[in-house]
Coordinates of C-alpha atoms and ligand atoms in Angstrom, one line a residue:
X9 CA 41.9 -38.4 -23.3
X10 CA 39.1 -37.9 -24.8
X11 CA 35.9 -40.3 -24.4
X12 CA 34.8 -41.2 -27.9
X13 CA 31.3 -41.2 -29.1
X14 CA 29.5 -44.7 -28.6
X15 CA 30.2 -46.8 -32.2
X16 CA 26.7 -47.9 -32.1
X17 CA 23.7 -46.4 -30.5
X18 CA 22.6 -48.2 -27.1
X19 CA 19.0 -48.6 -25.8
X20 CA 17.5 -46.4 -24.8
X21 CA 16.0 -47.2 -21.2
X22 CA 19.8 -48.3 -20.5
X23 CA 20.4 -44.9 -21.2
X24 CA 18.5 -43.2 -19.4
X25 CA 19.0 -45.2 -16.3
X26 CA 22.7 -44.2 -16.8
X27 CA 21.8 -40.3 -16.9
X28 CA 20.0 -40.6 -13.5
X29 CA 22.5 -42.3 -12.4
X30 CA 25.1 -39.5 -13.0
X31 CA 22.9 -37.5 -10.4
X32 CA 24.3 -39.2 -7.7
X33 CA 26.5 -37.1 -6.0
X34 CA 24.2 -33.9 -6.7
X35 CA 23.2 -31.6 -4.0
X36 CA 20.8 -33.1 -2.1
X37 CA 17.8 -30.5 -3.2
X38 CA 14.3 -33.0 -2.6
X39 CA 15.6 -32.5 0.9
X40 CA 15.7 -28.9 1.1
X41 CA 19.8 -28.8 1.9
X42 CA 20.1 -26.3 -1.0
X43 CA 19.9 -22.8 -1.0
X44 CA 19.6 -21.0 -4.3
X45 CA 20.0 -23.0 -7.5
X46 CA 16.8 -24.9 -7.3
X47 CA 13.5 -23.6 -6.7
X48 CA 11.8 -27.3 -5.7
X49 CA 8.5 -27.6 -4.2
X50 CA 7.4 -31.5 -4.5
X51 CA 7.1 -34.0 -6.7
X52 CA 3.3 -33.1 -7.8
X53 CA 5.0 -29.4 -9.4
X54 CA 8.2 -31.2 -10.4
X55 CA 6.5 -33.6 -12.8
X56 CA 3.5 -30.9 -14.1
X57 CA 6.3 -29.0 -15.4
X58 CA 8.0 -31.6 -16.8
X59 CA 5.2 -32.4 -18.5
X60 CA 4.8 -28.9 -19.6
X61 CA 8.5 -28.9 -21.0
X62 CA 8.2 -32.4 -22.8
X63 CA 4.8 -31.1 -24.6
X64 CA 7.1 -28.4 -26.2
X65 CA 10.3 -29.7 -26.3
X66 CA 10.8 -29.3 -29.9
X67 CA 9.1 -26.4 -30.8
X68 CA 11.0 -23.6 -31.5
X69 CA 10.3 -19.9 -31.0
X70 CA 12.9 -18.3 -33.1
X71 CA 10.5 -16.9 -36.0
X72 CA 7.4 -15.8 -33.6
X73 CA 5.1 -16.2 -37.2
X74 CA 5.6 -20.2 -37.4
X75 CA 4.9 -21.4 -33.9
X76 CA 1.9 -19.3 -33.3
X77 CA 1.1 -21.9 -30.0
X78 CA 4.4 -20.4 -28.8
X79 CA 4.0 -16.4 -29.6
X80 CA 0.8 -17.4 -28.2
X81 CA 2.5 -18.4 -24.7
X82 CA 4.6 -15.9 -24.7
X83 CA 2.5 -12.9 -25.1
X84 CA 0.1 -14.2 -22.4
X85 CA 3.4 -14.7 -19.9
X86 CA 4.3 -11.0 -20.6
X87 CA 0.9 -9.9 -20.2
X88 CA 0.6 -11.9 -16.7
X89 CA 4.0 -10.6 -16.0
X90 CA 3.4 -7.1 -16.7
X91 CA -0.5 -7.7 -14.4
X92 CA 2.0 -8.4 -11.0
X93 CA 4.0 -5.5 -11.9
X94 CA 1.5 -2.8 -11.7
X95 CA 2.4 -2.0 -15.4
X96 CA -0.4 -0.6 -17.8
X97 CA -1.6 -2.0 -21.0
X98 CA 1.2 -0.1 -22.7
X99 CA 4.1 -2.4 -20.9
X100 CA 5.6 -4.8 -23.5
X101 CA 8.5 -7.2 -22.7
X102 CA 9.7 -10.9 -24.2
X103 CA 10.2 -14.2 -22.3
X104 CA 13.9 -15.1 -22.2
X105 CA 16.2 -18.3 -21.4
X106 CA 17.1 -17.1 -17.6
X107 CA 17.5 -13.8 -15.2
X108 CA 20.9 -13.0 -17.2
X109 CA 20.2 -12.8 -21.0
X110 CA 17.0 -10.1 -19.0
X111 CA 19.8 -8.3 -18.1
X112 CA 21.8 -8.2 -20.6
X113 CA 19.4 -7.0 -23.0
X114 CA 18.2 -4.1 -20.4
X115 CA 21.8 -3.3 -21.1
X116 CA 22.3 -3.8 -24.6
X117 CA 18.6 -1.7 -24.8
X118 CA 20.1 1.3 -23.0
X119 CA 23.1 1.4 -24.8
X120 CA 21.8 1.5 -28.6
X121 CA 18.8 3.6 -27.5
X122 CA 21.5 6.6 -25.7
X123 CA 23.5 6.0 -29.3
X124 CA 20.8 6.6 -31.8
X125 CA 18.9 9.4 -29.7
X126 CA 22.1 11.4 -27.9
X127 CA 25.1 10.3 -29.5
X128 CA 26.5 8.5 -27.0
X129 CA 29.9 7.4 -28.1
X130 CA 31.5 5.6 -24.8
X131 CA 28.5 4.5 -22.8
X132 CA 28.4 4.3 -18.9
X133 CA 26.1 2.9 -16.9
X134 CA 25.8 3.2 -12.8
X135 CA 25.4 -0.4 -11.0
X136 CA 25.1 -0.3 -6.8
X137 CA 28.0 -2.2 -5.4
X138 CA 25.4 -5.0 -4.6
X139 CA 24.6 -5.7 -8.5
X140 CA 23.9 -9.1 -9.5
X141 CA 27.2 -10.5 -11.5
X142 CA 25.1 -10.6 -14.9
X143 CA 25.4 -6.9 -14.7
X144 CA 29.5 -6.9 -15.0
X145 CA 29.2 -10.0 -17.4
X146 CA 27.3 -7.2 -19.6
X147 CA 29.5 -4.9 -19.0
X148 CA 32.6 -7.2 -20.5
X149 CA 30.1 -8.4 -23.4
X150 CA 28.4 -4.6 -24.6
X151 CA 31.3 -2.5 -23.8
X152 CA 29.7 -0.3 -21.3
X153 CA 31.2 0.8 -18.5
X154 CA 30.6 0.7 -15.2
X155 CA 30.4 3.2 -12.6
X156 CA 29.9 1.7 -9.1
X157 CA 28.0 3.0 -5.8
X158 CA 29.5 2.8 -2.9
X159 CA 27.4 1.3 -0.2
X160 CA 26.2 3.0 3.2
X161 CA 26.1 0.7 6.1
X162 CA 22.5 -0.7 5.5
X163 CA 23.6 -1.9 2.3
X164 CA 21.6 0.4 0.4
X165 CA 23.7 2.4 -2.3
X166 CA 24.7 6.5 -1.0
X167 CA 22.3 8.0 -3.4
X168 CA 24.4 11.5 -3.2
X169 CA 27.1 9.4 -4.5
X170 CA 25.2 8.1 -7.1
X171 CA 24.1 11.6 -8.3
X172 CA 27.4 12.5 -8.7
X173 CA 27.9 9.5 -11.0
X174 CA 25.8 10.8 -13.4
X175 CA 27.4 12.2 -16.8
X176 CA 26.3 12.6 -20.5
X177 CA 27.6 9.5 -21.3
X178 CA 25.5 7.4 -18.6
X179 CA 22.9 5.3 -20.4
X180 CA 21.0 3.8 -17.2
X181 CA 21.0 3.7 -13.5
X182 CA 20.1 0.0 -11.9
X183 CA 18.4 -0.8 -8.7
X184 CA 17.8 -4.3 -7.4
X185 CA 14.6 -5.8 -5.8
X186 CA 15.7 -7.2 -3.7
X187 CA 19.6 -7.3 -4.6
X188 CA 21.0 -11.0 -4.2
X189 CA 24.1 -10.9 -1.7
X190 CA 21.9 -9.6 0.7
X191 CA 18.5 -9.8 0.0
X192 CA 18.0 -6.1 0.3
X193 CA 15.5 -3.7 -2.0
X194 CA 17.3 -0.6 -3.5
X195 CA 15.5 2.9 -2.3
X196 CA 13.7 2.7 -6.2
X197 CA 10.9 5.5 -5.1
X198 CA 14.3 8.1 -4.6
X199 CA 16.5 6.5 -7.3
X200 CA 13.1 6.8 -10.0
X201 CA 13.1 10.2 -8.7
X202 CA 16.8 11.0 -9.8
X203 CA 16.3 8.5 -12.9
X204 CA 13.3 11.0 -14.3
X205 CA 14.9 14.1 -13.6
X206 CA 17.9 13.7 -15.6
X207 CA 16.2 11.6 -17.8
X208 CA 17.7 8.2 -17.3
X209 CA 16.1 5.0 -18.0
X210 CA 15.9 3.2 -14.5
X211 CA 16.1 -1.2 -14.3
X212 CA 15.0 -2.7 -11.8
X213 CA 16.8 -5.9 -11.1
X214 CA 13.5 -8.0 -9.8
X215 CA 14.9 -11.4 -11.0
X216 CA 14.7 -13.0 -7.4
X217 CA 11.9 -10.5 -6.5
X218 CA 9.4 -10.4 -9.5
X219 CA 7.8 -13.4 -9.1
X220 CA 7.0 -13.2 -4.8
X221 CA 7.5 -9.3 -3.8
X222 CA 3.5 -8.7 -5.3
X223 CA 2.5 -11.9 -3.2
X224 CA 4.1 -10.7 -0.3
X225 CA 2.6 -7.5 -0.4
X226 CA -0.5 -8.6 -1.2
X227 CA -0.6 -10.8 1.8
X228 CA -0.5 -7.7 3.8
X229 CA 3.0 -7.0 4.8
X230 CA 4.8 -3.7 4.0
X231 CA 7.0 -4.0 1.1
X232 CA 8.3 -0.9 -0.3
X233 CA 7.1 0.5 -4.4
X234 CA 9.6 -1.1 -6.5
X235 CA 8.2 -1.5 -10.0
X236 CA 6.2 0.0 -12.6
X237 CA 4.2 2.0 -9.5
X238 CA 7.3 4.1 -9.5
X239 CA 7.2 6.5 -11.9
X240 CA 11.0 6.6 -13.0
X241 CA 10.8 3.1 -13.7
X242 CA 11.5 2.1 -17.2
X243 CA 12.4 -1.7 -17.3
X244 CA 12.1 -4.7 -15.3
X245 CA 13.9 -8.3 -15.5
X246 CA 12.2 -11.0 -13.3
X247 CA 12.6 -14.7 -13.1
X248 CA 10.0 -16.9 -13.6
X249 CA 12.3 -20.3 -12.9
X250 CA 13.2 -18.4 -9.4
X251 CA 10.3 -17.6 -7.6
X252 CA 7.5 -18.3 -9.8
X253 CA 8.6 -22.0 -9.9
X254 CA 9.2 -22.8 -13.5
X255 CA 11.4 -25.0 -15.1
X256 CA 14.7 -23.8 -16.0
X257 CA 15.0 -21.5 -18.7
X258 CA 12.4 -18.6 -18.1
X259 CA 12.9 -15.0 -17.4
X260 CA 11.1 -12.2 -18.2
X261 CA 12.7 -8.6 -19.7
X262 CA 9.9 -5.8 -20.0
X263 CA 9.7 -2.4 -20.5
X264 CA 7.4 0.5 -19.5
X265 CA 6.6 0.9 -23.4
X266 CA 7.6 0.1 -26.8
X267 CA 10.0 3.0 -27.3
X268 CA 12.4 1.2 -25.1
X269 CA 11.8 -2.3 -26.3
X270 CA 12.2 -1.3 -29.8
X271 CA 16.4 -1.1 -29.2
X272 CA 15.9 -4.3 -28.1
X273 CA 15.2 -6.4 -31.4
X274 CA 17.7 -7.1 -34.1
X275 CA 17.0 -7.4 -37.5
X276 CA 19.2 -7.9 -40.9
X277 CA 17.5 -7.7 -44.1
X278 CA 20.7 -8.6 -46.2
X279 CA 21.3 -12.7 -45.4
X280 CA 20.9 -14.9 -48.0
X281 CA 19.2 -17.1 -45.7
X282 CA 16.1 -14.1 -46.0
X283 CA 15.4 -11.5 -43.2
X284 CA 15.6 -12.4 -39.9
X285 CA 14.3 -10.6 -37.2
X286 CA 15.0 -11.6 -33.5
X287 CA 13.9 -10.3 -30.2
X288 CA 16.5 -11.5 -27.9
X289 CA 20.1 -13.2 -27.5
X290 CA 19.1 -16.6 -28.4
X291 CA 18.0 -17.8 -32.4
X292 CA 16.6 -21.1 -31.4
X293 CA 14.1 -20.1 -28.7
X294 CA 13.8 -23.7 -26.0
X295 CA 9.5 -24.0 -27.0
X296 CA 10.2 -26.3 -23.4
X297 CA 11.0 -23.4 -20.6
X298 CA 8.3 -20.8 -22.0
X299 CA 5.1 -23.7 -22.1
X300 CA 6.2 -24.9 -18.8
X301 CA 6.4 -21.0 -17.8
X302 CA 3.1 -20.5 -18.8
X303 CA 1.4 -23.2 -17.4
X304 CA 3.1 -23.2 -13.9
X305 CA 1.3 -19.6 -13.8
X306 CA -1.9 -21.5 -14.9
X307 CA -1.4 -23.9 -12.2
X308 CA -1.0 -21.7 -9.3
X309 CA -2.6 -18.4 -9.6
X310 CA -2.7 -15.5 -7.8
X311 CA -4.0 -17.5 -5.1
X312 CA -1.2 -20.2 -4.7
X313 CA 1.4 -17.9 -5.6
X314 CA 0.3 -16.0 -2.0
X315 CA 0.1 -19.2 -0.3
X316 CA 4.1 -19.9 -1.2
X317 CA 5.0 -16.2 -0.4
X318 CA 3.5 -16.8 2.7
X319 CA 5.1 -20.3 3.8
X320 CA 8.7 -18.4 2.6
X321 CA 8.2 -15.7 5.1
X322 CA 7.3 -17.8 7.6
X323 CA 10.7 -19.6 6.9
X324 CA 12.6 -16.4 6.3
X325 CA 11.2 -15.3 9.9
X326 CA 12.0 -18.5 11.5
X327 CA 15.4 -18.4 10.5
X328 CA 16.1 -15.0 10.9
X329 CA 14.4 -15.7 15.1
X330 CA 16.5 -18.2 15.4
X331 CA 20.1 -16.6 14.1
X332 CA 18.7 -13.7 16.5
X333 CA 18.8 -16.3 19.1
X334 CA 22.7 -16.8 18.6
X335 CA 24.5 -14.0 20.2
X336 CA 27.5 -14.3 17.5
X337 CA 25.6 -13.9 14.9
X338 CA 23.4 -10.9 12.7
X339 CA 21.3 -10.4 9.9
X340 CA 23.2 -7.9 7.4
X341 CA 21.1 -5.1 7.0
X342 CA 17.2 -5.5 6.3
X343 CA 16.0 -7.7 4.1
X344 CA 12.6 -8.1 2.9
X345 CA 11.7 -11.1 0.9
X346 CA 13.0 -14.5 0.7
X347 CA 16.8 -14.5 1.1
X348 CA 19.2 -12.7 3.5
X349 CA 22.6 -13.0 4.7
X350 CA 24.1 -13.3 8.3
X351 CA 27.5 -12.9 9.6
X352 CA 29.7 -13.1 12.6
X353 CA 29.7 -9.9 15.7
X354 CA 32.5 -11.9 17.3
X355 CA 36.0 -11.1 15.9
X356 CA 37.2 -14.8 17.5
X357 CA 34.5 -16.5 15.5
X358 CA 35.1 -16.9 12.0
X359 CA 31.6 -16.9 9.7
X360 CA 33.4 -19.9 6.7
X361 CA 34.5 -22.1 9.5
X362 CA 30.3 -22.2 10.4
X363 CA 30.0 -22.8 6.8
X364 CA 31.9 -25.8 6.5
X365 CA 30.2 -26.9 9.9
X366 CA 27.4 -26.8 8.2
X367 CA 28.4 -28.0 5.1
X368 CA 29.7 -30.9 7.2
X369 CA 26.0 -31.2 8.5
X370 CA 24.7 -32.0 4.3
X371 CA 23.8 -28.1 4.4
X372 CA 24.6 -26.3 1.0
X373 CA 25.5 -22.9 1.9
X374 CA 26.6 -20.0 -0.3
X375 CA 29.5 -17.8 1.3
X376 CA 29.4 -13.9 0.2
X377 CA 32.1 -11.7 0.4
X378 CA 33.3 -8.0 1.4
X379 CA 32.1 -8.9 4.2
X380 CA 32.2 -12.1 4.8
X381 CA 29.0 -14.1 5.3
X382 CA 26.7 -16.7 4.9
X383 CA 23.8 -16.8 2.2
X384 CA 19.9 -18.1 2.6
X385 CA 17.6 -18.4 -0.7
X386 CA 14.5 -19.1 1.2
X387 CA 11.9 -21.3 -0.6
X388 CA 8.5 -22.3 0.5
X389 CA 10.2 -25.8 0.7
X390 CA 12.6 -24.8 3.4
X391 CA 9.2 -24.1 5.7
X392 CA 9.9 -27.8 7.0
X393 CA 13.2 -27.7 7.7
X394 CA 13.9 -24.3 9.7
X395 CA 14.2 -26.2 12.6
X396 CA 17.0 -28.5 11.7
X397 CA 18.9 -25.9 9.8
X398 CA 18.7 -23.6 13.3
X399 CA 19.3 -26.8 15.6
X400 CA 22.5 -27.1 12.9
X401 CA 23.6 -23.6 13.3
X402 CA 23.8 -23.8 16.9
X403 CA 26.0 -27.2 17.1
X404 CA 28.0 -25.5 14.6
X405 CA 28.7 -22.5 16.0
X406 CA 29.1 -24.1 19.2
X407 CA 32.4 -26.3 17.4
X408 CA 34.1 -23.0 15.8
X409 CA 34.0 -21.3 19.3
X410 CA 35.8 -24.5 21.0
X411 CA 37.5 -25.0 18.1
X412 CA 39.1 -21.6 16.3
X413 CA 42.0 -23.1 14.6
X414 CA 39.2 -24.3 12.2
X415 CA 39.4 -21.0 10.6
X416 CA 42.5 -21.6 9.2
X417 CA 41.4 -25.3 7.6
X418 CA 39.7 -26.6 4.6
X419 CA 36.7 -24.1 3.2
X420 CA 37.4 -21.5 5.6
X421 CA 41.1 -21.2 4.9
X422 CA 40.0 -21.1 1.2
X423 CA 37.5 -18.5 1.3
X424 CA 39.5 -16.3 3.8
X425 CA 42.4 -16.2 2.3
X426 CA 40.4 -15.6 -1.6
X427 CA 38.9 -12.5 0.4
X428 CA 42.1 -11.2 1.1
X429 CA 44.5 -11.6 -1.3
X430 CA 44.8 -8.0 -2.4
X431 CA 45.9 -8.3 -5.9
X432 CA 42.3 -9.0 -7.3
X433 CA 43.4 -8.6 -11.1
X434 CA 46.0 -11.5 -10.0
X435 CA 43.1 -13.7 -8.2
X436 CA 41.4 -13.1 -11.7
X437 CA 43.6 -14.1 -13.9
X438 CA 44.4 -17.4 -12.3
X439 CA 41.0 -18.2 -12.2
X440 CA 40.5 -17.6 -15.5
X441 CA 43.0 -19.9 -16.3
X442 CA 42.1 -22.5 -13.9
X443 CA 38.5 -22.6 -14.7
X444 CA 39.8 -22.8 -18.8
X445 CA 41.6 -25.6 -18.2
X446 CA 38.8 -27.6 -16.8
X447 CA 36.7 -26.7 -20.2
X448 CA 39.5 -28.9 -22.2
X449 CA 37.6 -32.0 -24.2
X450 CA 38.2 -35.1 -21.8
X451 CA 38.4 -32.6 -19.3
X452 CA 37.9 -33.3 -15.1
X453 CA 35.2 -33.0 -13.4
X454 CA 34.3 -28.8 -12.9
X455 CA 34.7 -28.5 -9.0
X456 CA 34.6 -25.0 -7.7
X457 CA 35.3 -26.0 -4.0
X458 CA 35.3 -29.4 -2.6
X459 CA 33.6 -30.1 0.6
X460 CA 35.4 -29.0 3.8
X461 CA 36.0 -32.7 4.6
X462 CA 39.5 -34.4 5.0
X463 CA 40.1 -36.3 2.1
X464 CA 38.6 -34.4 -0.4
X465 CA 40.4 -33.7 -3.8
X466 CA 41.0 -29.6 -3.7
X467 CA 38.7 -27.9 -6.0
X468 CA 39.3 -25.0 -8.4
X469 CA 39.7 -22.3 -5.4
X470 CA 41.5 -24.4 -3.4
X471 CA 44.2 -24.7 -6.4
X472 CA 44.4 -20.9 -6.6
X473 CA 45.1 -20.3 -3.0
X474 CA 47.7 -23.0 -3.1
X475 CA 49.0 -21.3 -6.1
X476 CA 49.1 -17.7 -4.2
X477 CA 50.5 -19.3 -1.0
X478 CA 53.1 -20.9 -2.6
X479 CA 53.9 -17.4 -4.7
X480 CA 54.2 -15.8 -1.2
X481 CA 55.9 -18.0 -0.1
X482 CA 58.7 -18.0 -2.8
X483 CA 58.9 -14.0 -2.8
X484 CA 59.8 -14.5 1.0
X485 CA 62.7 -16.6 0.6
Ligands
PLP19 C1 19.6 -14.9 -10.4 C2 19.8 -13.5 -10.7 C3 20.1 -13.0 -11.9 C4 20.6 -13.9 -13.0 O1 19.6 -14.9 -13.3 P1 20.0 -16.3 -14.0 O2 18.6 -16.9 -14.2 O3 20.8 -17.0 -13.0 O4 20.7 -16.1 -15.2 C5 20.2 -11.6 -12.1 N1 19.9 -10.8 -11.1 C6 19.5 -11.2 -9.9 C7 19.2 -10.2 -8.8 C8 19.5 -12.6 -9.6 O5 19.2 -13.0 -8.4

């Protein structure tokens, strides 16, 4: 059924207290339970920015002639952007909605630009295995294909491999800094090097990174080159509303010069609602996320954007001591910045059955696959509450081990089992259609995966397991 609109309007305080009220059974962030999604610091930043947004809220940046305030903002973001990227006066870029409409314009860029200049009728482009999803979603959306590299055991993509990838139809080579599912930075100095001798644009994927990698290094530690240092280099995406603590609905897309930007912009001269020229995906451009973006870079600096780098690290490093501590338990690979995964050394201790323990605990905590691990997106907010989350890990570990039919219940039984099921194209269809169903008008509540606690209604992946099971289960008899 669906839920009508309101005959007559209602006031609006009543309103509003409604709308907070739907927060309710949100993830706990304020608390620093969750880990990625929300970049929260404290309630001093949270309402700045909210005041930033408000200020703009309706301006619109779609025609950058009529809200100069607004071409204004955005040209000094890019410029302050392009300053923390090593780029020189000559690097150009526009402020987007978020980390994926960067990348799919990178894409979108790379593709038009290898048409026009070399012909290039059935474009490729080459993605380490440890892409960010965006990248695939732009594969689906621009009709370029991708060619994937293989992983060493580091994490870091076999750059012989890679070589071999290259063709005349490949329109760009990505590299990640660091990569999300593991937190690891791509070998960019090596990969530029390729990139320029065949004459490939290179991306780097800095949306987690661009915003604390320069703070980190410039607090002293050793981060290896990853932006427009390196010489290949041709593009770089990098979120403001991660790591540079923005409201949602900032990203930043540049390029080492014009000549690449210029594939960017779309322009039609023959609508009879006059020319329109556009610089990215969106028409209506939210005035809201750029003013906050600008000002939150106001508002810190240089100065307090070092000062969060540095409390992240010093949460990255106390939890990575303290999962060091656990003998069941690694880092995967080596990180450098603010999120890394861990997993389990012990075949008899399953990683998702520690998840749902600490689920269980009010944790949020992301589960990656092939292999199977947990996921931290480190803020400077989680500082406070490394010793709780290790104190957690410990009990929780401690259960699993005494308790290892608990792999085979609730989130870890889900998760396992989605791992493994080996037709993938069949584990994509259904969610497909699963996930459709819950877009209906009137429809449920979206739930991906329900909580690991008896009681709870399944969610989406739950469904599609039961689905598979029950297929298996029917092909036996
Ligand atoms: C978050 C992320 C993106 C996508 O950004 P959104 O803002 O979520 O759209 C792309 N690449 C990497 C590496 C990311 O971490």
């Amino acid at each position: 059924m669906h839920k009508a609109m309101p005959e007559k309007g209602r006031a609006g305080d009543e309103v509003l207290t409604e709308l907070t009220a739907f927060k309710g059974e949100d993830p706990r962030y304020k608390e620093g339970r969750v880990w990625s999604l929300v970049y929260y610091l404290d309630e001093t930043h949270s309402d700045f920015i909210k005041e930033a947004y408000h200020s703009y809220s309706s301006e619109n940046g779609l025609n950058p002639g009529a809200f100069k305030s607004l071409k204004k903002i955005e040209t000094e973001v890019i410029s302050a952007t392009a300053d923390i990227l090593n780029g020189t006066k000559d690097v150009c870029g526009v402020v987007t909605s978020g980390g994926t409409e960067s990348c799919l314009m990178a894409v979108k860029t790379y593709r038009d630009m290898a048409r026009s200049k070399r012909g290039v009728k059935r474009p490729e482009m080459i993605l380490p295995k440890t892409a960010h999803v965006a990248w695939f979603k732009a594969s689906e959306y621009f009709g370029v294909k991708v060619r994937l590299v293989p992983l060493q055991d580091d994490f870091t993509p076999d750059l012989k491999k890679l070589k071999r990838l290259i063709n005349r139809n490949t329109v760009m080579i990505l590299g990640s800094a660091p990569e999300y599912p593991h937190g690891i930075i791509d070998p960019i100095e090596e990969m530029g090097a390729i990139a320029e001798k065949k004459g490939i644009p290179l991306h780097v994927d800095a949306c987690v990174g661009g915003f604390i990698l320069p703070f980190i290094e410039a607090n002293g530690e050793d981060v290896p080159l990853w932006d427009y240092r390196v010489p290949g280099v041709t593009s770089i995406s990098a979120d403001i509303h991660k790591y540079g603590y923005a409201a949602k609905g900032a990203s930043t897309i540049t390029y080492r010069n014009l000549d690449y930007l210029r594939h960017q912009m779309f322009v039609y001269e023959n609508w009879p609602g006059g020319v329109f020229a556009s610089p990215a995906l969106l028409g209506t451009r939210p005035g809201g996320g750029y003013a906050a973006a600008w000002s939150v870079l106001q508002y810190f600096g240089k100065e307090g954007y070092r000062k969060l780098a540095e409390d992240t690290v010093a949460a990255v490093n106390g939890l990575k001591a303290g999962i060091d501590d656990i003998p069941e338990l690694e880092v995967m690979g080596k990180p450098i910045g603010p999120l890394f995964s861990f997993r389990s050394t012990d075949p008899t201790l399953n990683i998702y059955a520690v998840g749902d323990q600490m689920d269980a605990r009010g944790w949020q905590v992301n589960r990656n696959q092939f292999p199977e691990g947990l996921h931290a997106m480190v803020t400077a907010q989680h500082l406070r509450v490394v010793d709780q989350y290790i104190a957690d890990l410990k009990a929780s570990v401690e259960v699993v081990r005494s308790n290892p039919a608990l792999a085979k219940e609730g989130g870890a039984a889900t998760y396992g089992m989605l791992a493994h099921v080996p037709l993938r194209g069949m584990v994509k269809k259904k969610v497909l259609e699963m996930f459709s169903e819950q877009y209906r008008a009137g429809g449920g509540e979206l739930d991906l995966k329900s909580g690991a606690t008896a009681g709870d209604t399944p969610g989406l992946l739950d469904k599609v397991v039961g689905w598979y099971v029950d297929r298996q289960q029917r092909k036996g008899r």
